[in-house]
Amino acid sequence: MNIHDHQAHLQHARALPLRGGDGGGLQVIYEDNHIIIVNKAAGEIVQGDKTGDRTLIDDVKAYIKEKYAKPGEVFLGTVHRLDRPVSGVVVYARTSKALTRLNKMFRDGEVHKTYHALVPSEPRITEQTLIHYLTRNEKQNKAYAHKSEVTGSKRAVLDVRPLKSGDRVQLVEVNLHTGRHHQIRCQLSTIGLPIRGDLKYGAPRSNPDGSICLHARHIEFVHPVSKALISVTAPYPALPVWRIFE
């Protein structure tokens, strides 16, 4: 697939008060006729679930309907997800053509996502590749890591490297080779580095807002229609613990 040498023009993120009473706003990082990329807040649901809570897709549809005075139902396709307590980059398709092509690109590994996480300052991490075999407990909604293959397990591979260190936390970067349930959360916890706020995977305490300090920081892919290179970075959440690394 050919990549244009020029990078797509990225619109400035804007805040729009579309989320009701939580005081937040929809942060759009990039948009055009075929795709829209937003910075998801921790606690939001990418797509509807059994809770029936309002979702990010509802907010994005409301934004498009209002901005472009769209009559009737707004088309918006979900191509990937983030766990509810995770923040960061989420891509939606605005046309069926973009949806079909993006779905294939995600399946084929042509979309490159980078995650940042805050983990304990000890043990100090070195750049490495983690390989585990994960099983999933549906009732607990939790993944478990194994050193070797076991019945029902799936191979999970990621690269992790240190970025910055603070007194109590260190900032690490994660690039996934596979996309397993709770993969980053489980694998980092397995090497003694549970993500800050992630009680389910061994963090000693929660974050005040219920988030975990895992952020989908960057995404890069070839535009499904124009073939321009799309490369966007999502600002960190407003929590003080993130600000020291911004």
XYZ file of N, CA and C in Angstrom:
738
model
N 0.855 -1.193 0.000
C 0.000 0.000 0.000
C 0.890 1.242 0.000
N 0.653 2.170 -0.894
C 1.478 3.359 -0.997
C 1.086 4.395 0.034
N 2.109 5.026 0.634
C 1.879 6.091 1.591
C 2.369 7.394 0.987
N 1.508 8.397 0.939
C 1.924 9.698 0.440
C 3.000 10.269 1.339
N 3.916 11.005 0.753
C 4.983 11.603 1.545
C 4.457 12.698 2.458
N 3.376 13.331 2.035
C 2.848 14.394 2.886
C 1.975 13.801 3.982
N 1.975 14.427 5.116
C 1.141 13.976 6.231
C -0.157 14.739 6.202
N -1.248 14.048 6.562
C -2.559 14.686 6.530
C -2.585 15.893 7.462
N -3.283 16.928 7.037
C -3.469 18.094 7.894
C -4.330 17.701 9.087
N -3.839 17.991 10.275
C -4.548 17.614 11.488
C -5.206 18.832 12.097
N -6.499 18.723 12.352
C -7.219 19.825 12.961
C -6.902 19.886 14.443
N -6.940 21.112 14.988
C -6.712 21.265 16.423
C -7.853 20.617 17.194
N -7.492 19.969 18.315
C -8.520 19.388 19.174
C -9.407 20.497 19.715
N -10.692 20.211 19.792
C -11.631 21.209 20.290
C -12.516 20.557 21.340
N -12.925 21.330 22.316
C -13.800 20.806 23.363
C -15.211 21.312 23.143
N -16.154 20.390 23.131
C -17.553 20.750 22.941
C -18.371 20.127 24.069
N -19.209 20.899 24.746
C -19.944 20.393 25.909
C -21.117 19.512 25.521
N -20.802 18.283 25.137
C -21.859 17.377 24.679
C -22.080 16.205 25.631
N -21.360 16.170 26.760
C -21.439 14.993 27.616
C -22.323 15.188 28.837
N -23.223 16.082 28.773
C -24.142 16.220 29.894
C -23.484 16.848 31.095
N -23.781 16.315 32.280
C -23.395 16.966 33.513
C -22.020 16.624 34.044
N -21.169 15.950 33.279
C -19.878 15.574 33.849
C -18.838 16.668 33.669
N -19.207 17.769 33.004
C -18.297 18.886 32.886
C -17.242 18.714 31.811
N -17.242 17.574 31.133
C -16.236 17.345 30.099
C -16.725 17.812 28.755
N -15.919 17.560 27.728
C -16.300 17.908 26.383
C -15.715 16.909 25.425
N -16.285 16.823 24.239
C -15.789 15.900 23.223
C -14.535 16.489 22.600
N -13.441 15.785 22.671
C -12.184 16.277 22.124
C -11.911 15.591 20.795
N -12.112 16.345 19.721
C -11.888 15.832 18.370
C -10.439 16.132 17.976
N -9.702 15.101 17.598
C -8.304 15.277 17.219
C -8.163 15.448 15.709
N -9.010 14.736 14.953
C -8.949 14.816 13.486
C -10.314 14.449 12.927
N -10.699 15.087 11.838
C -11.934 14.690 11.157
C -11.870 15.072 9.699
N -12.537 14.270 8.869
C -12.771 14.603 7.466
C -14.076 13.923 7.066
N -14.352 13.821 5.788
C -15.629 13.263 5.333
C -15.790 11.778 5.625
N -14.674 11.077 5.839
C -14.734 9.621 5.958
C -14.415 9.090 7.345
N -13.619 9.819 8.133
C -13.253 9.331 9.466
C -13.295 10.476 10.483
N -13.399 10.105 11.741
C -13.279 11.075 12.820
C -12.519 10.381 13.957
N -11.549 11.096 14.520
C -10.710 10.545 15.581
C -10.876 11.417 16.814
N -11.184 10.787 17.944
C -11.429 11.532 19.178
C -10.528 11.009 20.292
N -10.365 11.844 21.317
C -9.608 11.471 22.510
C -10.612 11.055 23.577
N -10.749 9.751 23.769
C -11.729 9.204 24.718
C -11.325 9.517 26.153
N -12.287 9.942 26.945
C -12.048 10.129 28.368
C -12.207 8.788 29.087
N -11.413 8.574 30.135
C -11.576 7.367 30.941
C -12.984 7.348 31.523
N -13.609 6.171 31.523
C -14.968 6.036 32.040
C -16.021 5.996 30.956
N -15.661 6.455 29.765
C -16.627 6.417 28.664
C -16.606 5.049 27.985
N -17.735 4.668 27.447
C -17.861 3.408 26.720
C -17.795 3.711 25.233
N -16.938 2.980 24.518
C -16.817 3.205 23.077
C -18.112 2.854 22.368
N -18.727 1.756 22.761
C -19.973 1.290 22.154
C -20.869 0.737 23.257
N -22.158 0.695 23.037
C -23.115 0.299 24.062
C -22.831 -1.056 24.688
N -23.143 -1.179 25.987
C -23.013 -2.460 26.676
C -24.226 -2.681 27.575
N -24.158 -3.667 28.433
C -25.318 -4.052 29.243
C -25.695 -2.992 30.272
N -24.796 -2.030 30.555
C -25.130 -0.977 31.523
C -26.184 -0.024 30.989
N -26.239 0.103 29.661
C -27.170 1.047 29.063
C -26.734 2.496 29.198
N -25.488 2.733 29.671
C -24.992 4.099 29.839
C -24.773 4.769 28.487
N -24.822 6.098 28.500
C -24.541 6.853 27.289
C -23.117 6.536 26.833
N -22.932 6.484 25.533
C -21.649 6.051 24.977
C -20.941 7.169 24.230
N -19.663 6.922 23.960
C -18.870 7.862 23.163
C -19.450 7.993 21.754
N -19.923 6.904 21.190
C -20.484 6.974 19.835
C -21.727 7.876 19.806
N -22.495 7.891 20.905
C -23.637 8.806 20.997
C -23.162 10.261 20.944
N -22.088 10.555 21.669
C -21.569 11.922 21.709
C -21.009 12.354 20.358
N -20.308 11.435 19.688
C -19.733 11.775 18.389
C -20.838 12.003 17.358
N -21.870 11.176 17.405
C -23.006 11.373 16.497
C -23.674 12.728 16.743
N -23.832 13.085 18.023
C -24.443 14.372 18.357
C -23.591 15.527 17.849
N -22.276 15.381 17.970
C -21.352 16.405 17.476
C -21.494 16.589 15.959
N -21.495 15.472 15.227
C -21.602 15.541 13.760
C -22.946 16.122 13.347
N -24.001 15.666 14.001
C -25.348 16.143 13.667
C -25.455 17.656 13.865
N -24.862 18.144 14.980
C -24.943 19.572 15.279
C -24.046 20.385 14.353
N -22.809 19.952 14.165
C -21.855 20.732 13.373
C -22.261 20.839 11.907
N -22.751 19.742 11.352
C -23.062 19.712 9.923
C -24.557 19.769 9.638
N -25.365 20.024 10.677
C -26.821 20.127 10.540
C -27.371 18.929 9.767
N -26.972 17.739 10.209
C -27.373 16.507 9.523
C -28.816 16.147 9.867
N -29.662 15.973 8.867
C -31.032 15.510 9.149
C -31.031 13.996 9.360
N -31.932 13.520 10.185
C -32.066 12.074 10.372
C -30.902 11.460 11.131
N -30.780 10.146 11.008
C -29.770 9.389 11.746
C -28.379 9.609 11.149
N -27.383 9.782 12.002
C -25.994 9.955 11.571
C -25.326 8.582 11.500
N -24.683 8.278 10.374
C -23.943 7.013 10.251
C -22.598 7.149 10.944
N -22.258 6.161 11.785
C -20.953 6.133 12.435
C -20.620 4.683 12.744
N -19.473 4.239 12.265
C -19.086 2.847 12.446
C -17.939 2.689 13.420
N -18.066 1.724 14.334
C -17.017 1.428 15.299
C -16.027 0.432 14.698
N -14.744 0.770 14.732
C -13.739 -0.124 14.140
C -12.802 -0.745 15.175
N -12.723 -0.170 16.374
C -11.929 -0.758 17.452
C -12.445 -0.218 18.777
N -11.958 -0.748 19.879
C -12.464 -0.376 21.200
C -11.327 -0.152 22.184
N -11.651 0.559 23.243
C -10.775 0.679 24.407
C -11.587 0.287 25.635
N -10.944 -0.333 26.605
C -11.631 -0.651 27.861
C -12.180 0.627 28.486
N -13.266 0.496 29.220
C -13.932 1.670 29.797
C -13.002 2.550 30.648
N -12.136 1.992 31.517
C -11.291 2.874 32.337
C -10.059 3.424 31.624
N -9.893 3.080 30.349
C -8.730 3.508 29.567
C -9.089 4.757 28.763
N -8.124 5.651 28.579
C -8.342 6.871 27.794
C -7.550 6.809 26.489
N -7.827 7.778 25.604
C -6.990 7.926 24.422
C -7.699 7.813 23.084
N -6.902 7.569 22.057
C -7.326 7.644 20.661
C -8.372 6.593 20.309
N -9.469 7.062 19.721
C -10.485 6.162 19.164
C -10.861 6.668 17.771
N -10.879 5.760 16.813
C -11.216 6.089 15.424
C -12.615 5.562 15.104
N -13.435 6.411 14.494
C -14.740 5.993 13.978
C -14.790 6.251 12.476
N -15.572 5.428 11.785
C -15.776 5.610 10.350
C -17.062 6.383 10.109
N -16.994 7.394 9.231
C -18.168 8.201 8.917
C -18.892 7.718 7.660
N -18.285 6.805 6.918
C -18.927 6.253 5.716
C -18.768 4.735 5.720
N -19.646 4.061 5.003
C -19.573 2.599 4.946
C -18.303 2.150 4.221
N -17.864 2.924 3.226
C -16.633 2.593 2.512
C -15.444 2.615 3.470
N -15.352 3.668 4.282
C -14.259 3.766 5.249
C -14.344 2.661 6.297
N -15.562 2.322 6.714
C -15.747 1.282 7.727
C -15.233 -0.063 7.229
N -15.611 -0.441 6.034
C -15.175 -1.721 5.465
C -13.666 -1.784 5.350
N -13.072 -0.706 4.853
C -11.619 -0.711 4.654
C -10.864 -0.651 5.973
N -11.347 0.145 6.933
C -10.683 0.225 8.233
C -10.761 -1.105 8.981
N -11.900 -1.760 8.913
C -12.034 -3.075 9.556
C -10.971 -4.044 9.036
N -10.766 -4.032 7.727
C -9.756 -4.914 7.123
C -8.351 -4.491 7.563
N -8.103 -3.184 7.618
C -6.786 -2.689 8.018
C -6.449 -3.078 9.455
N -7.427 -2.982 10.342
C -7.200 -3.401 11.729
C -6.935 -4.903 11.801
N -7.709 -5.684 11.058
C -7.509 -7.137 11.047
C -6.127 -7.510 10.527
N -5.667 -6.780 9.505
C -4.406 -7.104 8.843
C -3.188 -6.468 9.508
N -3.398 -5.780 10.605
C -2.278 -5.179 11.316
C -1.681 -3.969 10.637
N -2.490 -3.252 9.856
C -1.983 -2.082 9.129
C -2.217 -0.776 9.883
N -2.761 -0.873 11.089
C -2.980 0.304 11.942
C -2.034 0.181 13.135
N -1.208 1.195 13.335
C -0.180 1.130 14.376
C -0.578 2.012 15.557
N -0.815 1.358 16.703
C -1.233 2.063 17.915
C -0.126 1.989 18.961
N 0.088 3.106 19.636
C 1.069 3.173 20.713
C 0.364 3.576 22.001
N 0.634 2.849 23.065
C 0.019 3.120 24.365
C 1.075 3.614 25.350
N 0.664 4.508 26.243
C 1.505 4.914 27.360
C 0.827 4.477 28.652
N 1.631 4.040 29.608
C 1.095 3.588 30.886
C 1.977 4.089 32.022
N 1.344 4.362 33.160
C 2.059 4.712 34.382
C 2.055 3.495 35.297
N 3.235 3.056 35.674
C 3.403 1.861 36.498
C 4.319 2.208 37.671
N 4.440 1.344 38.683
C 5.316 1.648 39.814
C 6.752 1.928 39.375
N 7.445 2.752 40.143
C 8.826 3.122 39.791
C 9.796 1.947 39.926
N 9.412 0.941 40.708
C 10.227 -0.266 40.869
C 9.372 -1.496 40.587
N 9.890 -2.511 39.918
C 11.254 -2.564 39.384
C 11.414 -1.698 38.140
N 12.604 -1.140 37.945
C 12.879 -0.371 36.734
C 12.781 -1.303 35.533
N 12.123 -0.814 34.512
C 11.917 -1.661 33.343
C 12.973 -1.384 32.283
N 13.318 -2.389 31.523
C 14.205 -2.233 30.371
C 13.406 -2.541 29.112
N 13.889 -2.056 27.985
C 13.185 -2.328 26.729
C 13.196 -3.827 26.465
N 11.997 -4.376 26.216
C 11.902 -5.825 26.049
C 10.600 -6.206 25.351
N 10.550 -7.448 24.915
C 9.335 -8.028 24.343
C 8.773 -9.027 25.337
N 7.488 -8.871 25.654
C 6.822 -9.792 26.581
C 5.990 -10.792 25.780
N 6.153 -12.053 26.097
C 5.374 -13.118 25.445
C 4.729 -13.973 26.538
N 3.421 -14.016 26.535
C 2.676 -14.854 27.472
C 1.554 -15.563 26.719
N 0.919 -16.476 27.410
C -0.272 -17.140 26.880
C -1.422 -16.794 27.827
N -2.421 -16.113 27.299
C -3.483 -15.588 28.141
C -4.741 -16.444 28.073
N -5.322 -16.680 29.253
C -6.652 -17.264 29.328
C -7.591 -16.204 29.893
N -8.870 -16.374 29.667
C -9.849 -15.369 30.087
C -10.931 -15.998 30.936
N -11.186 -15.375 32.092
C -12.282 -15.788 32.950
C -13.456 -14.843 32.698
N -14.474 -15.346 32.028
C -15.609 -14.506 31.623
C -16.346 -13.935 32.830
N -16.536 -14.749 33.873
C -17.290 -14.279 35.038
C -16.568 -13.140 35.746
N -15.260 -13.224 35.829
C -14.460 -12.177 36.477
C -14.118 -11.040 35.518
N -14.337 -11.267 34.228
C -13.901 -10.328 33.190
C -12.423 -9.997 33.392
N -11.628 -11.050 33.456
C -10.212 -10.885 33.761
C -9.370 -11.883 32.971
N -8.156 -11.442 32.579
C -7.223 -12.313 31.870
C -6.146 -12.809 32.820
N -5.634 -14.004 32.539
C -4.555 -14.587 33.328
C -3.430 -14.990 32.390
N -2.189 -14.694 32.805
C -1.019 -14.959 31.966
C -0.326 -16.252 32.379
N 0.128 -17.001 31.380
C 0.862 -18.242 31.592
C 2.154 -18.196 30.781
N 3.210 -18.833 31.305
C 4.496 -18.815 30.611
C 4.488 -19.675 29.362
N 3.683 -20.715 29.382
C 3.594 -21.611 28.227
C 2.133 -21.855 27.879
N 1.913 -22.447 26.736
C 0.551 -22.650 26.247
C -0.220 -23.605 27.143
N -1.461 -23.219 27.459
C -2.358 -24.085 28.221
C -3.679 -24.166 27.461
N -4.559 -25.058 27.901
C -5.845 -25.225 27.225
C -6.623 -23.909 27.176
N -7.030 -23.528 25.986
C -7.832 -22.321 25.812
C -7.057 -21.018 25.806
N -5.738 -21.097 25.866
C -4.951 -19.859 25.918
C -4.679 -19.300 24.526
N -4.368 -18.006 24.497
C -3.995 -17.331 23.255
C -2.659 -16.627 23.456
N -1.802 -16.723 22.475
C -0.471 -16.118 22.556
C -0.596 -14.594 22.535
N 0.093 -13.942 23.461
C 0.048 -12.484 23.574
C 1.466 -11.932 23.538
N 1.693 -10.989 22.639
C 3.033 -10.426 22.457
C 2.943 -8.903 22.438
N 3.820 -8.240 23.185
C 3.915 -6.782 23.136
C 5.359 -6.358 23.379
N 5.691 -5.167 22.903
C 6.973 -4.540 23.183
C 6.743 -3.443 24.207
N 7.637 -3.339 25.186
C 7.532 -2.295 26.196
C 8.888 -1.644 26.376
N 8.903 -0.321 26.543
C 10.172 0.367 26.793
C 9.937 1.534 27.750
N 10.923 1.856 28.573
C 10.785 2.969 29.503
C 10.926 4.301 28.786
N 10.161 5.308 29.252
C 10.259 6.647 28.682
C 10.804 7.646 29.697
N 10.159 7.722 30.868
C 10.585 8.660 31.900
C 10.317 8.042 33.272
N 11.056 8.504 34.268
C 10.870 8.009 35.624
C 10.591 9.154 36.582
N 9.658 8.920 37.518
C 9.380 9.860 38.581
C 9.705 9.220 39.917
N 9.339 9.887 41.002
C 9.631 9.357 42.335
C 8.868 8.068 42.619
N 7.590 8.046 42.216
C 6.754 6.893 42.545
C 6.263 6.121 41.321
N 6.355 6.722 40.161
C 5.869 6.069 38.953
C 6.889 6.196 37.824
N 6.779 5.296 36.880
C 7.545 5.419 35.646
C 6.583 5.345 34.467
N 6.906 6.089 33.432
C 6.107 6.125 32.208
C 6.711 5.155 31.217
N 5.886 4.229 30.724
C 6.369 3.246 29.752
C 5.522 3.315 28.488
N 6.141 2.908 27.399
C 5.456 2.868 26.095
C 5.247 1.419 25.689
N 4.075 1.128 25.169
C 3.724 -0.245 24.785
C 3.262 -0.268 23.335
N 3.794 -1.212 22.580
C 3.320 -1.477 21.224
C 2.888 -2.936 21.141
N 1.657 -3.142 20.710
C 1.075 -4.487 20.668
C 1.399 -5.210 19.359
N 1.687 -6.488 19.470
C 1.784 -7.358 18.299
C 0.504 -8.169 18.146
N -0.207 -8.363 19.258
C -1.482 -9.083 19.250
C -2.498 -8.245 20.019
N -3.752 -8.522 19.824
C -4.797 -7.749 20.496
C -5.676 -8.630 21.358
N -5.188 -9.012 22.527
C -5.939 -9.894 23.420
C -6.680 -9.100 24.484
N -7.681 -9.733 25.079
C -8.485 -9.109 26.125
C -7.600 -8.700 27.303
N -7.630 -7.405 27.666
C -6.861 -6.869 28.796
C -5.362 -7.191 28.687
N -4.861 -7.292 27.471
C -3.494 -7.777 27.280
C -2.441 -6.927 27.987
N -2.469 -5.607 27.772
C -1.454 -4.740 28.366
C -1.559 -4.793 29.890
N -2.769 -4.693 30.402
C -2.995 -4.689 31.845
C -2.473 -5.976 32.482
N -2.768 -7.099 31.865
C -2.389 -8.394 32.405
C -0.881 -8.627 32.304
N -0.314 -8.352 31.133
C 1.109 -8.651 30.944
C 2.007 -7.756 31.800
N 1.690 -6.467 31.914
C 2.503 -5.597 32.764
C 2.398 -6.018 34.225
N 1.203 -6.379 34.658
C 1.020 -6.844 36.029
C 1.839 -8.103 36.300
N 1.914 -8.977 35.306
C 2.626 -10.241 35.457
C 4.122 -10.036 35.712
N 4.696 -8.942 35.207
C 6.127 -8.690 35.449
C 6.329 -7.740 36.640
N 5.285 -7.597 37.445
C 5.406 -6.818 38.669
C 5.152 -5.336 38.515
N 4.504 -4.950 37.410
C 4.255 -3.538 37.137
C 2.776 -3.287 36.822
N 1.891 -3.466 37.814
C 0.470 -3.187 37.560
C 0.269 -1.712 37.239
N -0.635 -1.431 36.327
C -0.908 -0.052 35.921
C -1.553 0.702 37.074
N -1.131 1.924 37.271
C -1.645 2.744 38.372
C -3.172 2.817 38.305
N -3.826 2.542 39.422
C -5.282 2.601 39.500
C -5.995 1.320 39.122
N -5.257 0.334 38.595
C -5.895 -0.884 38.076
C -5.993 -1.951 39.180
N -6.996 -1.812 40.037
C -7.179 -2.735 41.168
C -7.322 -4.182 40.706
N -7.965 -4.369 39.567
C -8.218 -5.726 39.061
C -6.919 -6.471 38.801
N -5.873 -5.742 38.445
C -4.602 -6.383 38.119
C -3.486 -6.018 39.106
N -3.871 -5.730 40.352
C -2.874 -5.664 41.401
C -2.420 -4.302 41.865
N -2.979 -3.225 41.330
C -2.618 -1.904 41.836
C -3.103 -1.767 43.283
N -2.327 -1.115 44.155
C -2.705 -1.045 45.570
C -3.865 -0.108 45.857
N -4.104 0.859 44.984
C -5.216 1.793 45.225
C -5.776 2.278 43.897
N -7.015 2.777 43.952
C -7.686 3.254 42.742
C -7.356 4.722 42.491
N -7.639 5.189 41.293
C -7.556 6.610 40.975
C -8.852 7.285 41.404
N -8.800 8.572 41.761
C -9.999 9.279 42.225
C -11.171 9.230 41.247
N -10.863 9.220 39.935
C -11.936 9.231 38.933
C -12.293 7.842 38.429
N -11.711 6.798 39.026
C -12.019 5.434 38.603
C -11.279 4.977 37.366
N -10.411 5.826 36.838
C -9.644 5.472 35.640
C -8.478 4.564 36.003
N -7.841 4.012 34.987
C -6.526 3.424 35.165
C -5.581 4.226 34.285
N -4.301 4.255 34.643
C -3.355 5.109 33.913
C -2.786 4.402 32.697
N -3.693 4.044 31.788
C -3.335 3.479 30.486
C -3.986 4.361 29.438
N -3.188 4.864 28.505
C -3.646 5.873 27.555
C -3.218 5.479 26.148
N -4.189 5.378 25.239
C -3.888 5.132 23.827
C -3.339 6.435 23.254
N -2.028 6.563 23.233
C -1.357 7.839 22.991
C -1.294 8.240 21.526
N -1.059 7.267 20.637
C -0.783 7.620 19.236
C -1.357 6.552 18.303
N -1.786 7.000 17.139
C -2.237 6.047 16.119
C -1.765 6.531 14.751
N -1.405 5.591 13.910
C -0.901 5.942 12.577
C -1.374 4.898 11.566
N -1.895 5.375 10.453
C -2.378 4.475 9.409
C -2.560 5.250 8.115
N -2.676 4.527 7.023
C -2.957 5.136 5.730
C -4.454 5.365 5.622
N -4.850 6.572 5.267
C -6.279 6.900 5.151
C -6.968 5.910 4.219
N -8.098 5.341 4.644
C -8.751 4.296 3.839
C -9.259 4.765 2.482
N -9.396 6.067 2.289
C -9.898 6.575 1.012
C -8.852 7.432 0.290
N -8.329 8.452 0.959
C -7.395 9.380 0.303
C -5.986 8.820 0.188
N -5.645 7.825 1.009
C -4.322 7.204 1.065
C -3.247 8.109 1.664
N -3.640 9.236 2.235
C -2.688 10.077 2.962
C -2.326 9.405 4.284
N -1.160 9.756 4.829
C -0.760 9.212 6.116
C -1.434 9.990 7.236
N -2.190 9.275 8.069
C -2.822 9.881 9.242
C -1.981 9.503 10.457
N -1.526 10.489 11.198
C -0.678 10.255 12.360
C -1.075 11.255 13.439
N -1.747 10.779 14.490
C -2.275 11.691 15.505
C -1.893 11.230 16.908
N -1.746 12.199 17.803
C -1.386 11.958 19.190
C -2.447 12.556 20.099
N -2.873 11.787 21.089
C -3.907 12.242 22.020
C -3.258 12.800 23.283
N -3.617 14.037 23.687
C -3.094 14.591 24.938
C -3.423 13.680 26.119
N -2.553 13.725 27.139
C -2.802 12.938 28.341
C -4.034 13.438 29.089
N -4.633 12.585 29.931
C -5.743 13.022 30.792
C -5.286 14.132 31.748
N -6.259 14.786 32.363
C -5.983 15.948 33.213
C -5.522 15.589 34.622
N -5.464 14.307 34.966
C -5.012 13.921 36.299
C -3.603 14.454 36.565
N -3.354 14.964 37.780
C -2.019 15.499 38.108
C -0.879 14.523 37.845
N -1.121 13.217 38.052
C -0.053 12.242 37.874
C 0.408 12.167 36.421
N -0.485 12.512 35.476
C -0.111 12.535 34.065
C 0.616 13.818 33.707
N 0.242 14.905 34.354
C 0.765 16.227 33.959
C 2.278 16.316 34.073
N 2.850 15.586 35.042
C 4.296 15.683 35.189
C 5.047 15.062 34.020
N 4.353 14.290 33.217
C 5.000 13.647 32.067
C 4.610 14.296 30.729
N 3.684 15.252 30.737
C 3.193 15.836 29.472
C 4.295 16.645 28.802
